CSV table of C-alpha atoms and ligand atoms in Angstrom, one decimal:
chain,number,residue,atom,x,y,z
A,49,UNK,CA,75.8,345.7,-63.9
A,50,UNK,CA,74.9,346.6,-60.3
A,51,UNK,CA,71.5,347.4,-59.1
A,52,UNK,CA,72.0,351.2,-59.5
A,53,UNK,CA,69.1,352.2,-57.4
A,54,UNK,CA,69.2,349.9,-54.3
A,55,UNK,CA,67.0,350.2,-51.3
A,56,UNK,CA,68.0,349.5,-47.8
A,57,UNK,CA,65.1,347.0,-47.3
A,58,UNK,CA,64.9,343.5,-48.6
A,59,UNK,CA,62.2,343.0,-51.2
A,60,UNK,CA,60.2,339.7,-51.2
A,61,UNK,CA,59.4,338.5,-54.7
A,62,UNK,CA,56.5,336.0,-54.8
A,63,UNK,CA,55.9,334.1,-58.0
A,64,UNK,CA,52.2,335.1,-58.8
A,65,UNK,CA,51.5,334.0,-62.4
A,66,UNK,CA,48.2,334.9,-64.0
A,67,UNK,CA,47.1,331.5,-65.4
A,68,UNK,CA,45.2,332.9,-68.4
A,69,UNK,CA,46.2,335.4,-71.0
A,70,UNK,CA,46.0,339.0,-69.7
A,71,UNK,CA,47.4,342.4,-70.4
A,72,UNK,CA,48.9,344.2,-67.5
A,73,UNK,CA,50.5,347.5,-68.4
A,74,UNK,CA,53.4,348.8,-66.2
A,75,UNK,CA,55.2,351.9,-67.5
A,76,UNK,CA,58.9,351.8,-66.5
A,77,UNK,CA,59.9,353.8,-63.4
A,78,UNK,CA,62.5,356.4,-64.5
A,79,UNK,CA,65.7,357.2,-62.7
A,80,UNK,CA,68.4,359.5,-64.1
A,81,UNK,CA,71.8,358.5,-63.1
A,82,UNK,CA,74.3,361.2,-64.0
A,83,UNK,CA,72.6,361.8,-67.4
A,84,UNK,CA,71.9,358.1,-68.1
A,85,UNK,CA,68.2,357.4,-68.1
A,86,UNK,CA,67.3,354.1,-66.5
A,87,UNK,CA,63.8,352.6,-66.5
A,88,UNK,CA,63.1,349.9,-63.9
A,89,UNK,CA,60.6,347.4,-65.3
A,90,UNK,CA,61.1,344.5,-62.8
A,91,UNK,CA,60.6,344.0,-60.0
A,92,UNK,CA,57.6,346.3,-59.5
A,93,UNK,CA,55.1,346.3,-56.6
A,94,UNK,CA,52.4,345.1,-59.1
A,95,UNK,CA,54.6,342.4,-60.7
A,96,UNK,CA,57.8,341.1,-59.2
A,97,UNK,CA,58.7,338.2,-61.5
A,98,UNK,CA,58.0,336.8,-65.0
A,99,UNK,CA,59.0,333.1,-64.9
A,100,UNK,CA,62.4,333.2,-63.3
A,101,UNK,CA,63.1,336.8,-64.6
A,102,UNK,CA,63.3,338.9,-61.4
A,103,UNK,CA,65.0,342.1,-62.6
A,104,UNK,CA,64.9,344.2,-65.8
A,105,UNK,CA,66.4,347.7,-66.3
A,106,UNK,CA,66.3,349.4,-69.7
A,107,UNK,CA,68.9,352.2,-70.1
A,108,UNK,CA,69.7,354.9,-72.6
A,109,UNK,CA,69.6,355.9,-75.4
A,110,UNK,CA,72.3,358.3,-74.5
A,111,UNK,CA,74.8,360.1,-76.8
A,112,UNK,CA,78.2,361.1,-75.5
A,113,UNK,CA,81.4,362.4,-76.9
A,114,UNK,CA,83.7,361.7,-74.0
A,115,UNK,CA,83.8,359.9,-70.7
A,116,UNK,CA,81.9,356.7,-69.7
A,117,UNK,CA,78.1,357.0,-69.1
A,118,UNK,CA,78.3,353.7,-67.4
A,119,UNK,CA,81.2,352.8,-65.0
A,120,UNK,CA,80.1,350.3,-62.4
A,121,UNK,CA,83.0,349.4,-60.0
A,122,UNK,CA,83.4,345.8,-58.7
A,123,UNK,CA,80.4,344.5,-56.8
A,124,UNK,CA,79.2,341.0,-55.8
A,125,UNK,CA,76.3,338.8,-56.9
A,126,UNK,CA,74.7,335.6,-55.5
A,127,UNK,CA,71.9,333.3,-56.6
A,128,UNK,CA,71.3,334.7,-60.1
A,129,UNK,CA,72.4,335.0,-63.7
A,130,UNK,CA,73.1,338.5,-65.2
A,131,UNK,CA,72.2,339.1,-68.8
A,132,UNK,CA,73.8,342.1,-70.6
A,133,UNK,CA,72.2,342.9,-73.9
A,134,UNK,CA,73.0,346.0,-76.0
A,135,UNK,CA,71.1,347.7,-78.8
A,136,UNK,CA,73.7,350.4,-79.3
A,137,UNK,CA,77.3,350.8,-78.0
A,138,UNK,CA,79.1,348.4,-75.9
A,139,UNK,CA,79.6,347.3,-72.3
A,140,UNK,CA,82.9,345.7,-71.1
A,141,UNK,CA,82.7,343.0,-68.4
A,142,UNK,CA,85.5,342.1,-66.0
A,143,UNK,CA,85.1,339.5,-63.2
A,144,UNK,CA,86.8,337.8,-60.2
A,145,UNK,CA,87.4,334.7,-62.3
A,146,UNK,CA,89.8,336.7,-64.4
A,147,UNK,CA,87.5,336.8,-67.4
A,148,UNK,CA,86.6,339.7,-69.6
A,149,UNK,CA,84.4,340.4,-72.6
A,150,UNK,CA,82.6,343.2,-74.3
A,151,UNK,CA,78.9,342.9,-75.1
A,152,UNK,CA,78.1,344.6,-78.4
A,153,UNK,CA,74.8,344.6,-80.2
A,154,UNK,CA,74.0,341.0,-81.0
A,155,UNK,CA,76.5,339.6,-78.4
A,156,UNK,CA,75.2,338.1,-75.1
A,157,UNK,CA,77.2,338.4,-71.9
A,158,UNK,CA,75.9,335.9,-69.4
A,159,UNK,CA,77.3,335.7,-65.9
A,160,UNK,CA,76.2,332.9,-63.6
A,161,UNK,CA,76.8,334.1,-60.0
A,162,UNK,CA,75.8,330.9,-58.2
A,163,UNK,CA,77.4,330.9,-54.8
A,164,UNK,CA,79.2,334.2,-55.4
A,165,UNK,CA,81.1,336.2,-58.0
A,166,UNK,CA,82.3,339.9,-58.3
A,167,UNK,CA,82.3,341.8,-61.5
A,168,UNK,CA,82.6,345.3,-63.0
A,169,UNK,CA,81.1,346.8,-66.1
A,170,UNK,CA,81.9,349.9,-68.0
A,171,UNK,CA,81.1,351.6,-71.3
A,172,UNK,CA,83.4,350.2,-73.9
A,173,UNK,CA,86.1,352.5,-75.2
A,174,UNK,CA,85.4,351.2,-78.7
A,175,UNK,CA,82.0,352.6,-79.3
A,176,UNK,CA,80.3,355.2,-81.4
A,177,UNK,CA,79.3,357.5,-78.6
A,178,UNK,CA,75.9,355.8,-78.1
A,179,UNK,CA,74.6,353.6,-75.4
A,180,UNK,CA,71.3,351.7,-75.2
A,181,UNK,CA,70.7,348.4,-73.6
A,182,UNK,CA,68.9,346.2,-71.1
A,183,UNK,CA,70.1,344.4,-68.0
A,184,UNK,CA,68.3,341.3,-66.8
A,185,UNK,CA,68.6,338.9,-63.9
A,186,UNK,CA,67.4,335.3,-63.8
A,187,UNK,CA,66.7,333.9,-60.3
A,188,UNK,CA,68.4,330.5,-60.0
A,189,UNK,CA,66.1,327.8,-58.7
A,190,UNK,CA,66.9,326.6,-55.2
A,191,UNK,CA,68.5,323.4,-56.4
A,192,UNK,CA,71.0,325.3,-58.6
A,193,UNK,CA,71.8,328.5,-56.7
A,194,UNK,CA,75.0,327.1,-55.1
A,195,UNK,CA,76.5,326.3,-58.5
A,196,UNK,CA,80.0,327.4,-59.3
A,197,UNK,CA,80.3,330.9,-60.8
A,198,UNK,CA,80.8,331.2,-64.5
A,199,UNK,CA,80.9,333.7,-67.4
A,200,UNK,CA,80.1,333.0,-71.0
A,201,UNK,CA,79.8,335.1,-74.1
A,202,UNK,CA,77.8,334.2,-77.2
A,203,UNK,CA,78.6,336.2,-80.3
A,204,UNK,CA,76.4,334.4,-82.8
A,205,UNK,CA,72.9,333.7,-81.6
A,206,UNK,CA,70.3,331.8,-83.6
A,207,UNK,CA,67.5,333.8,-85.3
A,208,UNK,CA,63.9,332.5,-85.8
A,209,UNK,CA,63.0,333.9,-89.2
A,210,UNK,CA,59.4,334.9,-89.6
A,211,UNK,CA,57.2,336.7,-92.1
A,212,UNK,CA,57.4,340.4,-91.1
A,213,UNK,CA,60.7,340.1,-89.1
A,214,UNK,CA,62.5,337.7,-86.8
A,215,UNK,CA,63.5,336.9,-83.3
A,216,UNK,CA,67.1,336.5,-82.0
A,217,UNK,CA,67.2,333.9,-79.2
A,218,UNK,CA,69.1,335.4,-76.3
A,219,UNK,CA,68.2,332.5,-74.0
A,220,UNK,CA,66.0,329.5,-74.1
A,221,UNK,CA,63.8,328.3,-77.0
A,222,UNK,CA,61.2,329.7,-79.3
A,223,UNK,CA,59.5,328.1,-82.3
A,224,UNK,CA,62.1,325.3,-82.5
A,225,UNK,CA,65.1,327.6,-82.3
A,226,UNK,CA,67.3,327.4,-79.3
A,227,UNK,CA,70.0,329.6,-77.8
A,228,UNK,CA,73.2,327.9,-76.7
A,229,UNK,CA,73.3,330.0,-73.4
A,230,UNK,CA,73.2,328.0,-70.2
A,231,UNK,CA,69.9,328.0,-68.3
A,232,UNK,CA,68.8,326.4,-65.1
A,233,UNK,CA,65.0,326.5,-65.5
A,234,UNK,CA,62.6,326.6,-68.4
A,235,UNK,CA,62.7,330.2,-69.8
A,236,UNK,CA,63.0,332.3,-72.9
A,237,UNK,CA,64.4,335.8,-73.8
A,238,UNK,CA,64.4,337.0,-77.4
A,239,UNK,CA,64.9,340.3,-79.2
A,240,UNK,CA,62.2,340.6,-81.8
A,241,UNK,CA,62.8,342.8,-84.9
A,242,UNK,CA,59.8,343.8,-86.9
A,243,UNK,CA,60.1,345.3,-90.4
A,244,UNK,CA,58.3,348.5,-91.4
A,245,UNK,CA,54.6,347.7,-92.2
A,246,UNK,CA,55.3,344.1,-91.3
A,247,UNK,CA,53.0,341.8,-89.3
A,248,UNK,CA,54.8,339.3,-87.2
A,249,UNK,CA,53.3,336.3,-85.4
A,250,UNK,CA,55.6,335.0,-82.8
A,251,UNK,CA,54.9,331.4,-81.5
A,252,UNK,CA,54.9,331.2,-77.7
A,253,UNK,CA,54.9,328.3,-75.3
A,254,UNK,CA,51.5,328.4,-73.7
A,255,UNK,CA,52.8,326.9,-70.5
A,256,UNK,CA,55.0,329.9,-69.9
A,257,UNK,CA,54.1,333.3,-68.5
A,258,UNK,CA,55.3,336.1,-70.8
A,259,UNK,CA,56.0,339.8,-70.9
A,260,UNK,CA,56.9,342.2,-73.8
A,261,UNK,CA,58.8,345.4,-73.8
A,262,UNK,CA,59.0,347.7,-76.9
A,263,UNK,CA,62.6,349.1,-77.0
A,264,UNK,CA,62.7,351.0,-80.4
A,265,UNK,CA,60.3,352.0,-83.1
A,266,UNK,CA,56.5,351.8,-83.1
A,267,UNK,CA,54.2,348.8,-83.2
A,268,UNK,CA,50.9,347.4,-82.0
A,269,UNK,CA,50.1,344.3,-80.0
A,270,UNK,CA,46.8,342.8,-81.0
A,271,UNK,CA,46.0,346.2,-82.5
A,272,UNK,CA,46.9,348.2,-79.4
A,273,UNK,CA,49.7,350.7,-79.8
A,274,UNK,CA,52.7,350.0,-77.5
A,275,UNK,CA,54.7,352.5,-75.5
A,276,UNK,CA,58.5,352.3,-75.3
A,277,UNK,CA,60.0,351.0,-72.0
A,278,UNK,CA,56.7,349.8,-70.7
A,279,UNK,CA,56.3,346.2,-69.4
A,280,UNK,CA,53.3,344.5,-70.9
A,281,UNK,CA,52.7,341.4,-68.8
A,282,UNK,CA,50.8,338.8,-70.8
A,283,UNK,CA,50.1,336.0,-68.4
A,284,UNK,CA,50.2,332.3,-69.3
A,285,UNK,CA,48.3,330.4,-72.0
A,286,UNK,CA,49.2,332.4,-75.0
A,287,UNK,CA,50.2,330.5,-78.1
A,288,UNK,CA,51.4,333.5,-80.1
A,289,UNK,CA,52.0,337.1,-80.0
A,290,UNK,CA,51.0,339.3,-83.0
A,291,UNK,CA,53.0,342.5,-83.5
A,292,UNK,CA,52.1,345.0,-86.3
A,293,UNK,CA,54.7,347.6,-87.2
A,294,UNK,CA,54.0,350.9,-88.8
A,295,UNK,CA,56.2,353.1,-91.0
A,296,UNK,CA,59.4,352.4,-89.0
A,297,UNK,CA,60.9,349.0,-87.9
A,298,UNK,CA,60.6,348.0,-84.3
A,299,UNK,CA,62.7,346.1,-81.7
A,300,UNK,CA,61.1,344.5,-78.7
A,301,UNK,CA,62.1,342.2,-75.9
A,302,UNK,CA,60.1,339.1,-75.2
A,303,UNK,CA,60.6,337.4,-71.8
A,304,UNK,CA,59.0,334.3,-70.5
A,305,UNK,CA,59.4,331.2,-68.4
A,306,UNK,CA,57.6,328.4,-66.6
A,307,UNK,CA,56.0,329.9,-63.4
A,308,UNK,CA,58.9,330.0,-61.0
A,309,UNK,CA,57.0,328.8,-58.0
A,310,UNK,CA,59.7,329.9,-55.5
A,311,UNK,CA,59.7,333.1,-53.4
A,312,UNK,CA,63.0,334.9,-53.4
A,313,UNK,CA,64.4,337.7,-51.3
A,314,UNK,CA,66.2,340.4,-53.3
A,315,UNK,CA,68.5,343.0,-51.8
A,316,UNK,CA,71.2,345.1,-53.7
A,317,UNK,CA,72.8,342.5,-56.0
A,318,UNK,CA,71.7,339.4,-54.2
A,319,UNK,CA,69.0,336.9,-54.8
A,320,UNK,CA,68.5,334.7,-51.7
A,321,UNK,CA,65.9,332.8,-49.7
A,322,UNK,CA,66.6,334.0,-46.2
A,323,UNK,CA,67.7,337.2,-44.4
A,324,UNK,CA,70.6,335.3,-42.9
A,325,UNK,CA,72.0,334.5,-46.3
A,326,UNK,CA,71.8,338.2,-47.3
A,327,UNK,CA,73.5,339.4,-44.1
A,328,UNK,CA,76.3,336.8,-44.6
A,329,UNK,CA,76.9,337.7,-48.2
A,330,UNK,CA,77.0,341.4,-47.3
A,331,UNK,CA,79.5,340.7,-44.5
A,332,UNK,CA,81.6,338.5,-46.8
A,333,UNK,CA,81.8,341.3,-49.4
A,334,UNK,CA,82.7,344.0,-46.9
A,335,UNK,CA,85.4,341.7,-45.4
A,336,UNK,CA,86.9,340.8,-48.8
A,337,UNK,CA,85.8,337.1,-48.5
A,338,UNK,CA,84.1,334.7,-50.9
A,339,UNK,CA,83.8,336.8,-54.0
A,340,UNK,CA,87.4,337.5,-55.0
A,341,UNK,CA,88.8,340.6,-56.6
A,342,UNK,CA,88.3,342.0,-60.1
A,343,UNK,CA,91.9,342.5,-61.0
A,344,UNK,CA,91.3,344.0,-64.4
A,345,UNK,CA,89.3,347.0,-63.0
A,346,UNK,CA,91.3,350.1,-62.3
A,347,UNK,CA,89.6,351.6,-59.2
A,348,UNK,CA,88.0,350.8,-55.9
A,349,UNK,CA,85.2,348.3,-55.5
A,350,UNK,CA,81.7,349.4,-54.4
A,351,UNK,CA,80.7,349.3,-50.8
A,352,UNK,CA,77.5,347.5,-49.9
A,353,UNK,CA,74.7,349.9,-49.0
A,354,UNK,CA,73.3,349.8,-45.5
A,355,UNK,CA,70.9,347.0,-44.8
A,356,UNK,CA,67.8,347.4,-42.6
A,357,UNK,CA,67.6,344.1,-40.8
A,358,UNK,CA,64.0,343.8,-40.1
A,359,UNK,CA,61.9,340.7,-40.3
A,360,UNK,CA,60.7,339.9,-43.8
A,361,UNK,CA,57.0,338.7,-43.9
A,362,UNK,CA,56.5,335.1,-44.8
A,363,UNK,CA,54.5,334.5,-48.0
B,420,LIG,MN1,76.4,343.3,-61.6
C-alpha cells in the first residue's frame, strides 16, 4: 500500500529507544479516505520508530456492498519491506516483478523493496464486503537496503500456543516459534489472540523495544484497559506482556525489534538516508526508470507528490 497521506516535507526518523520498560500511549491519528478510516500509528512526532518498524497504519473496519474501498494504483518503494496483514477481507498485490498474490486473514504478503520496486494493491474481488487490516513498513538496515526487490507470500504461519490464547508469528521469533518470512535485522511482529476471560502471558525478548496495538475486542495490559487503534510503546527490558481479556475475545498486534540505531529519512513511499537519494528516486519514478511497470494493474500509476527540497537537520 502507498502512504495515503503523504506530506511534502521529508521526515527524519531517529531511533530513540527507551532503555527501560515504560508505557507511552499514542492514540492513532485518524484520516478518512473516501469512507475508509485510516489510523496512523507510526511514525508519530512523539515516537518515530519501534526497532526497525517505521510505519504503521490501521484501516477499517469498513463494510461495503460494491466497489473497492482500497484501490492504490502503481507506486514505487525503496529501502523498506512492506507487510500487509488482514483481519477481514482481502487485499490483492501486483508488482513490477510480475508477481501477484492476495493477502487474506492469516496470510502474510511481504514485499522487499530494496533498491526499488513498484506495486499496486486493491481490495480483493473475492471478499465478504468487509475490510480491516494493518500496513507496516520495516526500514532495511544500511547494509541491506540495496538488496534486490522481492515478493513473498506465507499462507501458513506458526502459532505460539499459550494458556489464554496464542500468537501468530508474522515475522521474527517469539517464545521459540519462528516465522519463515525473510528479515534483515532482529525483529518481531505477531498477532495475539486472547480468548474471552483468558489471561495470556506473552514472552518477550528483553533486548528488544516493543509496542502493542489492540485491534479488536477488549483487554487489559497489566490491569489497564486498552483502547483500540492506540499505540502502546513499551520500551526495552520487558520479559513478558500480560493481557487479560473480558467477555469478548481480543486481537492485538505486538511489534518489536532490536533498537535500530540508524536515522532514516522518510518521504512518500521511500525510506532513505539522504535527500539526494529521495530526489533521485522521485525523478526515476516520474521518468519511468528503475522501478518497472505493474503490468497486471488496469489503470494509470500514481504520480509522486511535490517534494519540498529544504535542508534536513542532522541528528
Ligand atoms: Mn505500497
